[in-house]
Short mmCIF file of C-alpha atoms in Angstrom, two decimals:
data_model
loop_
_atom_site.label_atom_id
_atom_site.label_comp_id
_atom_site.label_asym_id
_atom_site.label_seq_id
_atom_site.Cartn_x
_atom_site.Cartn_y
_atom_site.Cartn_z
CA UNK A 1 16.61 12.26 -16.76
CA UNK A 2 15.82 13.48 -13.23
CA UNK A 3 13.90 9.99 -11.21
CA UNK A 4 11.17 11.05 -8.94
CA UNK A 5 11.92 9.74 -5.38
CA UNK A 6 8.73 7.88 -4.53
CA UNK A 7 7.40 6.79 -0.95
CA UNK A 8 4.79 4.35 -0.99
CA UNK A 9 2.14 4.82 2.37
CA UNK A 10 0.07 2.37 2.58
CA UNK A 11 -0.88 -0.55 5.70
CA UNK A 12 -1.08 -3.10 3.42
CA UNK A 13 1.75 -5.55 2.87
CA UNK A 14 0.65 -6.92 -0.39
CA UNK A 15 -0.66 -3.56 -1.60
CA UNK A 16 3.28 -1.96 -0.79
CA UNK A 17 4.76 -5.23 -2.69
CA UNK A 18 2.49 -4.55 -6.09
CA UNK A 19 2.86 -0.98 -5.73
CA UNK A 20 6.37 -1.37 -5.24
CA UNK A 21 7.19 -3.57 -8.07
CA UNK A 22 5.21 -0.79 -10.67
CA UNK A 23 7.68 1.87 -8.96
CA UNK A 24 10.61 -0.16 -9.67
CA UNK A 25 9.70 -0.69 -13.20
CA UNK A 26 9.36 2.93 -13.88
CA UNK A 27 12.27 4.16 -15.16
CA UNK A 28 11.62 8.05 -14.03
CA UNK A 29 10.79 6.68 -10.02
CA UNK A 30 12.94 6.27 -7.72
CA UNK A 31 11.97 4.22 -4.70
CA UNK A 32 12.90 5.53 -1.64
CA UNK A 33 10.84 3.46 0.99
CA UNK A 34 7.93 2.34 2.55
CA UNK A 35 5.67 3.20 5.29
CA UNK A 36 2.48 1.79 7.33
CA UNK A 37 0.71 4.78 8.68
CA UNK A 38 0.51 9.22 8.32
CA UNK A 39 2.73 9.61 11.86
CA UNK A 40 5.60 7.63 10.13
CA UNK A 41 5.07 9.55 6.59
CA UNK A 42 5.06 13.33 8.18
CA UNK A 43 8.50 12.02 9.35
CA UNK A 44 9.90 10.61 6.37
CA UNK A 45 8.28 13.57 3.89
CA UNK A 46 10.89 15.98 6.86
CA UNK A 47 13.44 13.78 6.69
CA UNK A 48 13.96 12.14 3.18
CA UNK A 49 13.73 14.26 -0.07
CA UNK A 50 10.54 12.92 -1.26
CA UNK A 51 9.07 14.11 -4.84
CA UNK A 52 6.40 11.62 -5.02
CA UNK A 53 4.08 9.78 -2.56
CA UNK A 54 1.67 7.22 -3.58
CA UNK A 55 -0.21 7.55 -0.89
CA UNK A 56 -3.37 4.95 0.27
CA UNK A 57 -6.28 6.78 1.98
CA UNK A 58 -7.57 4.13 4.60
CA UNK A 59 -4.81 4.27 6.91
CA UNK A 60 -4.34 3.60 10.90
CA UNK A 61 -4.94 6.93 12.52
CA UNK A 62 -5.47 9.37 10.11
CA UNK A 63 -6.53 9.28 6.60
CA UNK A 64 -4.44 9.62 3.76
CA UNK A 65 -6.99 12.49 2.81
CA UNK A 66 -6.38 14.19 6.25
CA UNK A 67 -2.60 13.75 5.80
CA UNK A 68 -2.68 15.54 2.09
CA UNK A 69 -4.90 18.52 3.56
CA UNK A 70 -2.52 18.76 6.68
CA UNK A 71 0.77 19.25 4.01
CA UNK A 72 -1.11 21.49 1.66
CA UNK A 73 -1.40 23.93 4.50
CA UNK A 74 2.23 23.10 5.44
CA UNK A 75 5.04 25.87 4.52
CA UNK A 76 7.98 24.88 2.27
CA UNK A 77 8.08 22.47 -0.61
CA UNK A 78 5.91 19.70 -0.66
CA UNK A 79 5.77 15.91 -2.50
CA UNK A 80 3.42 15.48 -5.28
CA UNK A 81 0.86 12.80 -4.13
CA UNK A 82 -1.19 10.04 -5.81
CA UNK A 83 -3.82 8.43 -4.32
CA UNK A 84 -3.89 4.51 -4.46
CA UNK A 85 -7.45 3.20 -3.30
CA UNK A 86 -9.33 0.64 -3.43
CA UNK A 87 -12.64 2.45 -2.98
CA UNK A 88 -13.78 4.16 -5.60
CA UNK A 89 -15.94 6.72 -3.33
CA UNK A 90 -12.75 8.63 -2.32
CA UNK A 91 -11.99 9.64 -6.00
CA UNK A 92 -14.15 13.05 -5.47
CA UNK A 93 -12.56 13.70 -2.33
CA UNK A 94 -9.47 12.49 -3.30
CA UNK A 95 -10.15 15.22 -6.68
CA UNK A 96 -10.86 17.83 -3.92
CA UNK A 97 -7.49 17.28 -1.98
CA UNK A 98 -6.13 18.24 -4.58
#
């Protein structure tokens, strides 16, 4: 069985740890790493190969929202993305992202 490698953004420490502990009890994910904000994910999503990024959409600088729109209008292959929110007022947008 092919694991999805799975990036978890999010600027929460204890949101990455609980996140991180479903991920590592998945047996199809693959956790590849962590990160606190969208400048550090657009790096890792070049550099690493990513499949899956669970992806939090209150973030320092941009959104996650504004991240997924910015790599759906990106050329080449891109990660599948779930959004992982607390606030359930982003699930329509989230919907619309796509």
């Amino acid at each position: 069985m092919n694991r999805l490698n799975t990036l978890i953004a999010d600027d929460e420490p204890l949101a990455i740890e609980l996140v991180k502990a479903y991920v590592e009890k998945t047996e199809y994910l693959n956790f590849v790493g962590t990160c606190g904000n969208t400048s550090e994910l657009s790096v890792l999503v070049q550099n690493l190969s990513v499949d899956l990024v669970l992806l939090d959409i209150q973030m320092p600088g941009n959104s996650g929202l504004t991240f997924a729109k910015t790599l759906a209008e990106s050329e080449g292959s891109k990660p599948y993305i779930i959004f992982t929110t607390a606030y359930d007022q982003y699930a329509i947008d989230g919907f619309k992202a796509n």
